[in-house]
XYZ file of C-alpha atoms in Angstrom:
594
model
C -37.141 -30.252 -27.797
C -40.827 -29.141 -28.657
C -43.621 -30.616 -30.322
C -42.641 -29.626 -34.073
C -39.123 -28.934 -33.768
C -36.711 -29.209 -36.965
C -34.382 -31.728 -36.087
C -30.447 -31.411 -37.824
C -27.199 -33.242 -36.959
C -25.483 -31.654 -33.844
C -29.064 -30.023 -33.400
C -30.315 -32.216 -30.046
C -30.773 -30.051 -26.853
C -27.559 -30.943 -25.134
C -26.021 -30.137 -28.445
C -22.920 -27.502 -29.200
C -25.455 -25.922 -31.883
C -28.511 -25.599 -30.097
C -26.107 -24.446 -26.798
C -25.089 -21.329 -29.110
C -28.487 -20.775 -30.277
C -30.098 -20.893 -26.228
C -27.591 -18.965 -25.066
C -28.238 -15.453 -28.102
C -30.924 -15.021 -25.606
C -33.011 -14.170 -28.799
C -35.437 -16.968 -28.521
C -38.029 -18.434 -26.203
C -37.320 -22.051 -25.517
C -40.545 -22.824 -24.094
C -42.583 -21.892 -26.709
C -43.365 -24.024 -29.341
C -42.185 -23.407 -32.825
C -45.589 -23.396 -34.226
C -46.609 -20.684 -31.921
C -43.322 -18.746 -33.442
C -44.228 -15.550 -35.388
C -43.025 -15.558 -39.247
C -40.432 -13.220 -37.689
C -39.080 -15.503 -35.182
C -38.845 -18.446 -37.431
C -37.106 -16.679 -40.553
C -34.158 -15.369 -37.607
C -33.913 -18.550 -36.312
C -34.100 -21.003 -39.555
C -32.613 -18.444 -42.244
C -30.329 -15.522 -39.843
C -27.872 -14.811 -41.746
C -24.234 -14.728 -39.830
C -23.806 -12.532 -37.010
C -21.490 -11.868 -34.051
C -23.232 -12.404 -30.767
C -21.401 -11.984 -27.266
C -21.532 -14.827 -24.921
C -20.064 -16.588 -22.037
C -17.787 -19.505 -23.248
C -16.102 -21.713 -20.205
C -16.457 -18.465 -17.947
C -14.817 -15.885 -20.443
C -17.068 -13.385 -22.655
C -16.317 -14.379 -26.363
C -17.676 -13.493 -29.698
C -19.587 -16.369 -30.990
C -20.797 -16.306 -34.916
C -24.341 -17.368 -35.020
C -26.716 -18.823 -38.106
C -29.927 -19.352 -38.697
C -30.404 -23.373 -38.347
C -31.024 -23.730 -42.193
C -28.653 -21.648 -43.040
C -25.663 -22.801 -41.052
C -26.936 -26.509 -42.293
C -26.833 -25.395 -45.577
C -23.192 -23.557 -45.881
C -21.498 -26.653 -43.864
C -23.202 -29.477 -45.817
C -24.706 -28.609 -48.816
C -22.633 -25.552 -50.853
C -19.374 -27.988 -49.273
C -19.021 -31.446 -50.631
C -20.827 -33.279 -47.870
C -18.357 -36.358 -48.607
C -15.680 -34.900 -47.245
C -17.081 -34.929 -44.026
C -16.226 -38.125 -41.854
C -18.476 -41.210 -42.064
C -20.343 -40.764 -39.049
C -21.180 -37.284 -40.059
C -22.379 -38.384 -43.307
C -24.769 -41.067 -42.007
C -26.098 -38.407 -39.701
C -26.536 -36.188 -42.411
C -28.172 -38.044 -45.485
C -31.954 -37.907 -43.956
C -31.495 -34.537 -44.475
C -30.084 -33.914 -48.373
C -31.656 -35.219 -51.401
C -29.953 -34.477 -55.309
C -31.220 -33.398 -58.236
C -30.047 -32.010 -61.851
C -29.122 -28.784 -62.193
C -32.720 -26.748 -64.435
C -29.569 -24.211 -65.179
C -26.530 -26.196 -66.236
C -28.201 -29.579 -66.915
C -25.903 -31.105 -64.712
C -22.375 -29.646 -66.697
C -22.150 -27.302 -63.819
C -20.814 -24.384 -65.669
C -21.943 -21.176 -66.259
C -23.895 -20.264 -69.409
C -20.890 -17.547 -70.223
C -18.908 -20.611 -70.187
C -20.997 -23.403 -71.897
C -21.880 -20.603 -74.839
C -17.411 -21.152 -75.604
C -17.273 -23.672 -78.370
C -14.377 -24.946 -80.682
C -15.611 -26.665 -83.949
C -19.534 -26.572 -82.824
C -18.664 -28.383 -79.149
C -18.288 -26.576 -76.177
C -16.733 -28.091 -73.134
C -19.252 -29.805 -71.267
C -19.738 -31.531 -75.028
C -15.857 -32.993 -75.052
C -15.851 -33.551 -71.713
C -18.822 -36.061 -72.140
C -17.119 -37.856 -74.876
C -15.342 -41.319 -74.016
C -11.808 -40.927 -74.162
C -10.984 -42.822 -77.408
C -13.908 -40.700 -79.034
C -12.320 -37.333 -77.300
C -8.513 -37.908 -78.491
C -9.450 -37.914 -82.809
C -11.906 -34.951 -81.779
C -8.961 -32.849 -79.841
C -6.613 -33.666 -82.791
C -8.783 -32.276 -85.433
C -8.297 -28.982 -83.986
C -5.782 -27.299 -86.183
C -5.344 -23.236 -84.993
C -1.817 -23.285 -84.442
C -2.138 -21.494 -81.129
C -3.140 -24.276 -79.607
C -0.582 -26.525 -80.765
C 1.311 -27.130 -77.629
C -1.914 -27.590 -75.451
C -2.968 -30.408 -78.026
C -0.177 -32.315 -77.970
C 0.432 -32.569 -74.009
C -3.836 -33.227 -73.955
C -3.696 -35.928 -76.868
C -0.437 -37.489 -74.808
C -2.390 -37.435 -71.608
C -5.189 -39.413 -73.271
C -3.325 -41.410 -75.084
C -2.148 -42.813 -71.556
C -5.900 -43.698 -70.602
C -6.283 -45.483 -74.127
C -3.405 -47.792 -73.793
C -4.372 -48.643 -70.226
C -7.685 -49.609 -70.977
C -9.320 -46.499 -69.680
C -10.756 -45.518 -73.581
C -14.854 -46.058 -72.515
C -14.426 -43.467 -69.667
C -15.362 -39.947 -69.930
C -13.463 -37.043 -68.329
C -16.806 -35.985 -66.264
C -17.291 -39.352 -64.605
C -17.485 -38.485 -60.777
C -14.272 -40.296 -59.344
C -16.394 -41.910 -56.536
C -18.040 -43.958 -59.194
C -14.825 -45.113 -60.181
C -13.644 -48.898 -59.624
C -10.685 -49.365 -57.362
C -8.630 -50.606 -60.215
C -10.081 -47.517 -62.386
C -9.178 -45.495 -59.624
C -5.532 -46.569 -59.236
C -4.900 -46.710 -63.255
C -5.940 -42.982 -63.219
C -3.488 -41.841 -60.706
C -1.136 -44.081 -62.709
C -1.390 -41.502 -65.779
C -1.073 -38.387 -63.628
C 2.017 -39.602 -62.132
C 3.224 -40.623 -66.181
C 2.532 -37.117 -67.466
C 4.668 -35.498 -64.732
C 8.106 -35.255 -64.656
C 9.348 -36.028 -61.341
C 12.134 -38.783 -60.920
C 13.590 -40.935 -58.070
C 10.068 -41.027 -56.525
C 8.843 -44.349 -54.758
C 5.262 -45.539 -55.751
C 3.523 -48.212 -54.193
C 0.238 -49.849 -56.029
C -1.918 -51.962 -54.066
C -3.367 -54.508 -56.475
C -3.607 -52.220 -59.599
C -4.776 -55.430 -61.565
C -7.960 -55.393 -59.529
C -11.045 -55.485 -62.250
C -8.696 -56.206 -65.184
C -9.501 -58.475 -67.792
C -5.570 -60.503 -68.680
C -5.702 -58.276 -71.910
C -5.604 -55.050 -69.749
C -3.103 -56.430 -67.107
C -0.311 -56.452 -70.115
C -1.050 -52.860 -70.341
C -0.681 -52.133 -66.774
C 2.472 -53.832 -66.908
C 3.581 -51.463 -69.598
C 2.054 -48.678 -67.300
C 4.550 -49.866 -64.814
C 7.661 -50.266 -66.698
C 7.506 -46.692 -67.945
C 7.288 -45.349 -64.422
C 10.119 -47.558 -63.792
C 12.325 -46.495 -66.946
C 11.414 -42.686 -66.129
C 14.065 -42.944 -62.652
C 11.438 -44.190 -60.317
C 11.116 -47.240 -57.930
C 7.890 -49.055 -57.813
C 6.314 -51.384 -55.478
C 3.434 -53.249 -56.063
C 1.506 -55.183 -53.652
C -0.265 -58.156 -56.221
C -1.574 -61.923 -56.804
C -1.782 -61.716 -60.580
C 0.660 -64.031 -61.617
C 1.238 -61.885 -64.930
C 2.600 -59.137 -62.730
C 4.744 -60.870 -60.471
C 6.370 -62.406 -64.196
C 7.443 -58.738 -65.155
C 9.334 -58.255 -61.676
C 12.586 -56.925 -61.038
C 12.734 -58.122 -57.714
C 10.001 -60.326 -55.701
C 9.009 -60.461 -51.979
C 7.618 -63.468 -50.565
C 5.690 -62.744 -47.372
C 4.321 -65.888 -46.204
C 4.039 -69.318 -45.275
C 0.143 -68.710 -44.885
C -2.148 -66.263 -43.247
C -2.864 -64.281 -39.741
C -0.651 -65.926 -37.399
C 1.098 -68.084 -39.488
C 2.266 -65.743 -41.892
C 4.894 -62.488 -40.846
C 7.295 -63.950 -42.403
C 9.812 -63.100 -45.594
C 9.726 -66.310 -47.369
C 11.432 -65.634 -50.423
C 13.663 -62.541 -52.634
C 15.064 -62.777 -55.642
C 14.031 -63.053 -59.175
C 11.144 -64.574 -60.852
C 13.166 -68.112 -61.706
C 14.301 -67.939 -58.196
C 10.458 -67.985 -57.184
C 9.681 -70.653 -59.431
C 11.955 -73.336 -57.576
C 11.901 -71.827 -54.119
C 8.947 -73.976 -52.925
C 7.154 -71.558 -51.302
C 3.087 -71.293 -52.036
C 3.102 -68.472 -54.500
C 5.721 -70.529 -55.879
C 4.478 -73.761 -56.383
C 1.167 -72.057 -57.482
C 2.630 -70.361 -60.635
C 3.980 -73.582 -61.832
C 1.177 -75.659 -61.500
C -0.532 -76.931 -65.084
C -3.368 -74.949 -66.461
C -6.304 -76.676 -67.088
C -9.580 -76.416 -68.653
C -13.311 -77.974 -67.480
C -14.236 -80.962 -70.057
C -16.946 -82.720 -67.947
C -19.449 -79.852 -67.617
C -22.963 -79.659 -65.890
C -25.750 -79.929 -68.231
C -28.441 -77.067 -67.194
C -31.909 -77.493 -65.665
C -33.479 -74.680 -67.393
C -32.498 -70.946 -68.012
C -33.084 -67.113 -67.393
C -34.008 -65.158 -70.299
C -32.694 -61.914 -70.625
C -34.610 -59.973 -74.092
C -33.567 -56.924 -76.113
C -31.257 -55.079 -73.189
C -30.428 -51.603 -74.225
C -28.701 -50.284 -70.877
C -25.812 -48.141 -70.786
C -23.679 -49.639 -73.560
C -25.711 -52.826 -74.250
C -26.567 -53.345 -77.802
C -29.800 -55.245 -77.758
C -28.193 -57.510 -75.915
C -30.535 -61.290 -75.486
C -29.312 -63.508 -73.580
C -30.006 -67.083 -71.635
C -28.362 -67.919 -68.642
C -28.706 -71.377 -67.908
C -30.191 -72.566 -64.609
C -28.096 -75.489 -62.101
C -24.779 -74.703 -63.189
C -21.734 -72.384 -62.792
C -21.512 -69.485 -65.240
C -18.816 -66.987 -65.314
C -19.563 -63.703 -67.040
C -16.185 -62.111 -68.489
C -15.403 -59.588 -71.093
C -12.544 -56.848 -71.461
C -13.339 -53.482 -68.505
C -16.090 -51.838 -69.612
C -17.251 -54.294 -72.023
C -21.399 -54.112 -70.484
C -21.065 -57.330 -68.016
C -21.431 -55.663 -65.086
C -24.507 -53.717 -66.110
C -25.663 -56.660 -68.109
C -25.559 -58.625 -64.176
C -25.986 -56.175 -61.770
C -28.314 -53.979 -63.511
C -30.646 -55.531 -66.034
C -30.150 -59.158 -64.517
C -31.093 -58.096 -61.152
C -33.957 -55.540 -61.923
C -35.626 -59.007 -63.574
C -34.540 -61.477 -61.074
C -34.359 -59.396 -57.896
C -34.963 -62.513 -55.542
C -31.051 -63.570 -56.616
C -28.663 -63.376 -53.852
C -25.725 -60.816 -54.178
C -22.379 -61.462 -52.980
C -20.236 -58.023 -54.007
C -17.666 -56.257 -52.357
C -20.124 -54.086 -50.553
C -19.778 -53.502 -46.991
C -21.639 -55.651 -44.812
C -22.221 -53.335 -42.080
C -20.925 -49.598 -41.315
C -21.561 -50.081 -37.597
C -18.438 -50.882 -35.310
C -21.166 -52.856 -33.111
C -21.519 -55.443 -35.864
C -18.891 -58.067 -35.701
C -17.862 -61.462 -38.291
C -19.163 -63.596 -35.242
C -22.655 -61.493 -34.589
C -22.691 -61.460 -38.638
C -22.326 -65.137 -39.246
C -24.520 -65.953 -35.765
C -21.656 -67.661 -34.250
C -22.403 -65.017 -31.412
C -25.867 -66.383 -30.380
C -24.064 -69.659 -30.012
C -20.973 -68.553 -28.208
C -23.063 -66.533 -25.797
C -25.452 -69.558 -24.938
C -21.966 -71.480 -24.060
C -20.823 -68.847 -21.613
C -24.701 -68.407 -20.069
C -24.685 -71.929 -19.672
C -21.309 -72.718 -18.291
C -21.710 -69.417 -15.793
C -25.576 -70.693 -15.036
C -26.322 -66.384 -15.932
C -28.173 -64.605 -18.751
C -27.460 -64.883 -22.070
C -27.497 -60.883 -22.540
C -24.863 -60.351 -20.052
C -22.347 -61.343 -23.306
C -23.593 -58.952 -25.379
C -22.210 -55.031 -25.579
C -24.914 -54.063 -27.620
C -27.453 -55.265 -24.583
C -26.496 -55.880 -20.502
C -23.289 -56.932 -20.628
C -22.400 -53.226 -22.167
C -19.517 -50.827 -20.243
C -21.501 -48.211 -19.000
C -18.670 -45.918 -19.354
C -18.879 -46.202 -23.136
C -22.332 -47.945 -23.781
C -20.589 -51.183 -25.614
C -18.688 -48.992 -27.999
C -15.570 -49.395 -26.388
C -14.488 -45.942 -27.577
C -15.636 -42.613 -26.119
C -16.450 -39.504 -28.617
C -15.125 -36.149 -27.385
C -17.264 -33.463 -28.846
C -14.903 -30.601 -30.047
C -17.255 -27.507 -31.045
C -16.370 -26.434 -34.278
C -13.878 -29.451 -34.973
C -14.842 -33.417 -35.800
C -15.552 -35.372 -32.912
C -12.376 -37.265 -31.623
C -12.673 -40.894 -30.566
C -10.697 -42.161 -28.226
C -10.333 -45.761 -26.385
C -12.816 -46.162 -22.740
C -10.625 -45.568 -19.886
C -12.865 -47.884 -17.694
C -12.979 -51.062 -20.393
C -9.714 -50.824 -22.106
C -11.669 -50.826 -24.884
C -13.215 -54.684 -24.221
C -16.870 -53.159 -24.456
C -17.968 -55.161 -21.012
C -18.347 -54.790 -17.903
C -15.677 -55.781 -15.195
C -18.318 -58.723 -13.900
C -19.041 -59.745 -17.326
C -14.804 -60.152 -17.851
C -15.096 -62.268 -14.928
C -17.193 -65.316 -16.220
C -15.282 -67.708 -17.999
C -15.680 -70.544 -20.456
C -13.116 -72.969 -20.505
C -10.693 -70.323 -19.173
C -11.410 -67.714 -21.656
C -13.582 -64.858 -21.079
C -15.641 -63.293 -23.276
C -13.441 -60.371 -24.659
C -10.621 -63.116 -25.170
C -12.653 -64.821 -27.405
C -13.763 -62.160 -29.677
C -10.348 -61.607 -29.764
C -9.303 -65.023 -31.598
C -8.748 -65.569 -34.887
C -11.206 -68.038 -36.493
C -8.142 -70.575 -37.134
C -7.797 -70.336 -33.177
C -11.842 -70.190 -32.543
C -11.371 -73.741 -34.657
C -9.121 -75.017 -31.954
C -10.883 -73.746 -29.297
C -14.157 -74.795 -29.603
C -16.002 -78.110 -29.456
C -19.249 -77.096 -30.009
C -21.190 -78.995 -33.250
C -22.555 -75.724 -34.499
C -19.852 -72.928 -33.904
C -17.168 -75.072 -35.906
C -19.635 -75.483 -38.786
C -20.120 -71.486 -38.740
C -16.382 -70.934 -37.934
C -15.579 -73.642 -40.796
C -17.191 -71.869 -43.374
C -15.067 -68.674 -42.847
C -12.205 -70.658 -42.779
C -13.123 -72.530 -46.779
C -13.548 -68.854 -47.962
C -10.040 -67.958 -46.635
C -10.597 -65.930 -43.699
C -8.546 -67.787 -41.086
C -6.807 -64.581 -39.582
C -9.978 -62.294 -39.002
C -10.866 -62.133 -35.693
C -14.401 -62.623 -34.538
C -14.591 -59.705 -32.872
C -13.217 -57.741 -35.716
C -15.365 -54.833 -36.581
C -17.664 -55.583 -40.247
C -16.898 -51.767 -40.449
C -13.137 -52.348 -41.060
C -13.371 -55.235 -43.445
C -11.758 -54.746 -46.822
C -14.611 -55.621 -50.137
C -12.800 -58.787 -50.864
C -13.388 -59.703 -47.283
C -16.763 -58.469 -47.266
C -17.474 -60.428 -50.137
C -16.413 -63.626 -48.484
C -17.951 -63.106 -45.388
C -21.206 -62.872 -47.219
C -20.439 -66.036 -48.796
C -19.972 -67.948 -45.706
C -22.914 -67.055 -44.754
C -25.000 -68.472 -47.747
C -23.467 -71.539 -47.897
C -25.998 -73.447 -46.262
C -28.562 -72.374 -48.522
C -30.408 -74.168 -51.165
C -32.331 -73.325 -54.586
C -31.258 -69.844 -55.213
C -29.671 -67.615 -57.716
C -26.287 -66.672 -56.708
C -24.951 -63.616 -58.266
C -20.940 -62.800 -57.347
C -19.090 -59.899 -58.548
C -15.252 -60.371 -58.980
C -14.753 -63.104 -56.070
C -11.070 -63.718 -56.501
C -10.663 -59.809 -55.618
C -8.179 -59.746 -52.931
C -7.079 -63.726 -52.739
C -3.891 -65.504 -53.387
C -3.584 -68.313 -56.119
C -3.830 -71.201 -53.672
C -7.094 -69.216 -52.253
C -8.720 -69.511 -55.501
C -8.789 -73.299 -55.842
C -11.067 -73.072 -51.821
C -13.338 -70.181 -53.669
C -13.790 -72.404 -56.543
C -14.639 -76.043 -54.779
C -17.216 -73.728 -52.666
C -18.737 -72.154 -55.780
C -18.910 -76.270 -56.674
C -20.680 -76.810 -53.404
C -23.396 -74.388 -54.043
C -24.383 -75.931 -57.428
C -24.492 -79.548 -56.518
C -26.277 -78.300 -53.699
C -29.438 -77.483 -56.108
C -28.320 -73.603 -56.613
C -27.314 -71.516 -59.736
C -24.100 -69.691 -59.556
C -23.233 -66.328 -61.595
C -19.596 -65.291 -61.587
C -18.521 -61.587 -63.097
C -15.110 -62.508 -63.161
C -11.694 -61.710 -65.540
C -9.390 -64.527 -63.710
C -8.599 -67.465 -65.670
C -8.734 -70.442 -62.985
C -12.153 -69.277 -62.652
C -13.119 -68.983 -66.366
C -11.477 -72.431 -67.260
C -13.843 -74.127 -64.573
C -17.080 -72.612 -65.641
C -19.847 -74.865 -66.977
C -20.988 -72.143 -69.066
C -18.852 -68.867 -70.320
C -20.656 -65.677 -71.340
C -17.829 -63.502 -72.899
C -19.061 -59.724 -73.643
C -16.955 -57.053 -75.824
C -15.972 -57.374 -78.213
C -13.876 -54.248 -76.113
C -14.939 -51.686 -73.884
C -17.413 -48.102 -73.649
C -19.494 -47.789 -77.373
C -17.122 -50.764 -79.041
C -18.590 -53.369 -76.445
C -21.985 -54.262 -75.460
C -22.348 -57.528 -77.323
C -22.043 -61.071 -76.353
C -19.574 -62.166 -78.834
C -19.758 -66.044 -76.955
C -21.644 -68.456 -75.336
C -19.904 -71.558 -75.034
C -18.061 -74.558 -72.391
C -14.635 -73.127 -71.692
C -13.124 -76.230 -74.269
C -14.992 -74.170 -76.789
C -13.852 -69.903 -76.077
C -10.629 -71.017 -76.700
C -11.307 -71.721 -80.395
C -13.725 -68.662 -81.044
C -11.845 -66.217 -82.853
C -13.525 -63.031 -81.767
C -13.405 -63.869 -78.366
C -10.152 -62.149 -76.627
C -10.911 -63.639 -73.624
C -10.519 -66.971 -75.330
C -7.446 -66.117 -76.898
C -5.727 -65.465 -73.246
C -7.319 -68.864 -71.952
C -5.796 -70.525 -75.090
C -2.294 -68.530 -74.195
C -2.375 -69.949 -70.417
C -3.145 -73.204 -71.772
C -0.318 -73.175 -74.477
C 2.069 -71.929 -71.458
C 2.393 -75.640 -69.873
């Protein structure tokens, strides 16, 4: 393109766009767009749409053509641009930046429409409130016309209160939600409705619960049961699987080793059926007496964000502190936001993805690829490169992707597997080489319990073992970081950083996403990191974590404008005897339990 050109997604030279734009005949492509008259560059940046007659795969067809900025602007910008598939939104973000509304303010009403108000508030006002604020404004509405309306609204938001939802507000964006705030929404649609004899399935609806809020859920659940409904739920809280009608077992262990129904029947059933989830929910509950004494601290002072009351705070240094607190009680912005913005050298391990890229891999992330190619270079006496698909080795066919994108006009691109590869990503000649029978392809297809097996070498086994103590024996090394789920992303990441030494360690919800008998692995490498010199910060809500801390930090005492405060700072012996702590009440109940 020339010197100066404006370049947009689906804009290159060979593109569909810039095809339909060379072929209007309206423009000279040699000349350079700063040579362009004011003319020129108004038809060809803001045109509005037209019909233009054109040859199309040998036939003469009407063609609707827009200026550049234009057609950018009604396909990306006045449509929700997240809609769009992922690789169309990476290719667009250079592109868009946000602001707030001068107009609306960001309510994104109409004036006509913000100038309505009932009792001084219009709706932009309520719909800013936080839900248990909202409900005892709605009810003091008393015009008798709007009787019916008040009651279904009040019993709609009365659903959000008694699942723990009472610090959101109706115009939080749902893509800001939490997955667990995400599913316990759709939960009180589905309640308000009336439709029976559905099936719903919940994938770990106690994800970011505090125990207090799980009870609720459970509630949740029964009432969609009572109402003529079946409901499966896919879980590891062990206060869910109590409230059970009927339990599934899948199991022995993971990846290749699991497949298999181990158990059905009722909860007592579980209990003495001897399987892992079984033995696991028997096992005594116990609390950390022999705690680490810290080697200094991190001073938080007077932290107003969000929902935090003044909230100062030290967080000692050398030892294992878990941060807990009912949803929406200020930890995570207490952590994530205020912590971080004064510590920003601290190493975050969240359930953010590690790479969006298919051409990023657990065994390139890790670097148990740079090892794994030097062992097939030297056992093949060839380049290292050659077992790469980002570098020589690569299919030509499909440049290492091993998928080929079929551009479709006006429709996404479709992806589909490279005919020439089989989707392996190599060339034939790279397939050939072997080490110790396998080729390269083969072994980015193992698991990393098989990898373990396979390999001898000192410093693959130490990478590969690390994946294994965080619980990810059934990933495959070649297994795209794109695909990973956050609990696995989080993990990964903390294989990674195990090796490290004197740094701040910040993890958000770790046990996200494992199994019981994971959580005892995730808690002796947590152990590792802080006798290795490093200090380890836990946002977490799941007891076997909280009982083992050196140090608790409970916020609340709830959630939204009722939390914000640390109401304790103790040794877990200690929450359980602190009577505004609710956290310490449910510690005290697991305890009790045994």
């Amino acid at each position: 393109m020339n010197e100066g050109a404006i370049l947009l997604p689906d804009y290159s030279v060979s593109g569909w766009e810039w095809n339909i734009i060379a072929q209007t005949g309206e423009f000279d492509l040699d000349k350079k767009l700063s040579d362009y008259s004011d003319e020129e560059l108004e038809r060809l940046l803001y045109a509005k749409a037209r019909k233009v007659k054109m040859d199309f795969a040998g036939k003469a067809t009407n063609i609707t053509v827009e200026g550049v900025i234009e057609k950018f602007t009604n396909k990306y910008i006045k449509q929700d641009v997240k809609t769009k598939s992922e690789r169309t939104q990476k290719a667009v973000a250079p592109f868009i930046s946000e602001g707030t509304c001068p107009s609306c303010h960001g309510a994104r009403l109409s004036q006509a429409a913000l100038s309505c108000k009932i009792n001084g508030l219009n709706i932009a006002d309520l719909s800013s409130m936080e839900v248990g604020q909202l409900i005892h404004t709605i009810r003091e509405i008393d015009d008798p016309v709007a009787a019916p309306i008040i009651k279904s609204l009040t019993e709609r938001l009365q659903h959000l209160v008694d699942i723990g939802l009472d610090y959101l507000t109706l115009d939080r964006e749902t893509d800001t939600l939490s997955g667990g705030e995400s599913q316990r929404v759709k939960m009180v649609k589905h309640l308000s409705g009336s439709l029976v004899d559905v099936t719903y399935i919940f994938d770990e609806p106690s994800v970011g619960l505090h125990p207090r809020d799980v009870h609720r859920l459970n509630g949740l659940l029964q009432k969609l049961r009572d109402k003529g409904n079946t409901v499966i739920v896919v879980e590891h809280d062990p206060d869910v699987i109590k409230v059970a009608d009927h339990i599934v077992d899948v199991g022995p262990h993971a990846g290749s080793r699991g497949g298999t129904i181990v158990y059905e029947g009722s909860f007592q059933g579980l209990l003495e059926s001897g399987t892992l989830t079984g033995t696991y929910m028997k096992r005594p509950f116990q609390l950390k007496h022999d705690c680490r004494q810290p080697s200094g601290k991190l001073s938080i002072k007077d932290a107003t964000l969000h929902n935090l009351q003044k909230v100062s705070v030290d967080i000692p240094t050398g030892v294992l502190t878990v941060v807990t607190g009912v949803a929406g009680s200020g930890k995570s912005t207490l952590i994530n936001k205020v912590f971080l913005s004064q510590y920003p050298d601290a190493i975050v391990i969240d359930q953010s993805a590690v790479g969006v890229s298919t051409r990023s891999n657990s065994a390139t992330y890790t670097g148990i690829m740079d090892d794994v190619r030097k062992a097939f270079a030297s056992a093949n006496k060839v380049s290292p490169g050659l077992f790469s698909f980002n570098s020589k080795g690569a299919c030509e066919n499909c440049k290492g992707l091993g998928v080929v994108y079929t551009d479709l006009a006006f429709l996404d691109s479709v992806k589909l597997p490279c005919e020439k590869c089989g989707g392996k990503r190599f060339k034939d000649e790279v397939l050939a080489y072997k080490f110790n029978g396998k080729s390269i392809a083969e072994v980015l297809e193992m698991t990393v319990e098989q990898a373990l097996e396979f390999f001898q070498l000192k410093e693959v086994v130490r990478k590969l073992q690390t994946l294994s103590d965080v619980g990810l024996n059934y990933i495959t090394l070649g297994q795209p970081l794109s695909t990973l789920s956050g609990g696995e992303c989080q993990r990964i990441k903390l294989a990674s950083e195990l090796h490290k030494k004197g740094n701040i360690y910040v993890m958000d919800e770790p046990t996200t996403g494992l199994h019981m008998s994971d959580i005892g692995h995730l808690l002796g490498i947590m152990n590792r990191l802080v006798d290795a010199g490093n200090t380890v910060i836990v946002i977490e809500h799941n007891l076997d974590v909280i009982s083992q801390a050196d140090w608790i930090i409970d916020m609340g005492p709830d959630g939204g404008s009722k939390g914000g405060q640390v109401v304790f700072e103790g040794t877990p012996s200690q929450i359980i005897h602190a009577e505004q702590s609710i956290t310490g009440k449910y510690l005290g109940n697991a305890l009790s339990s045994f």
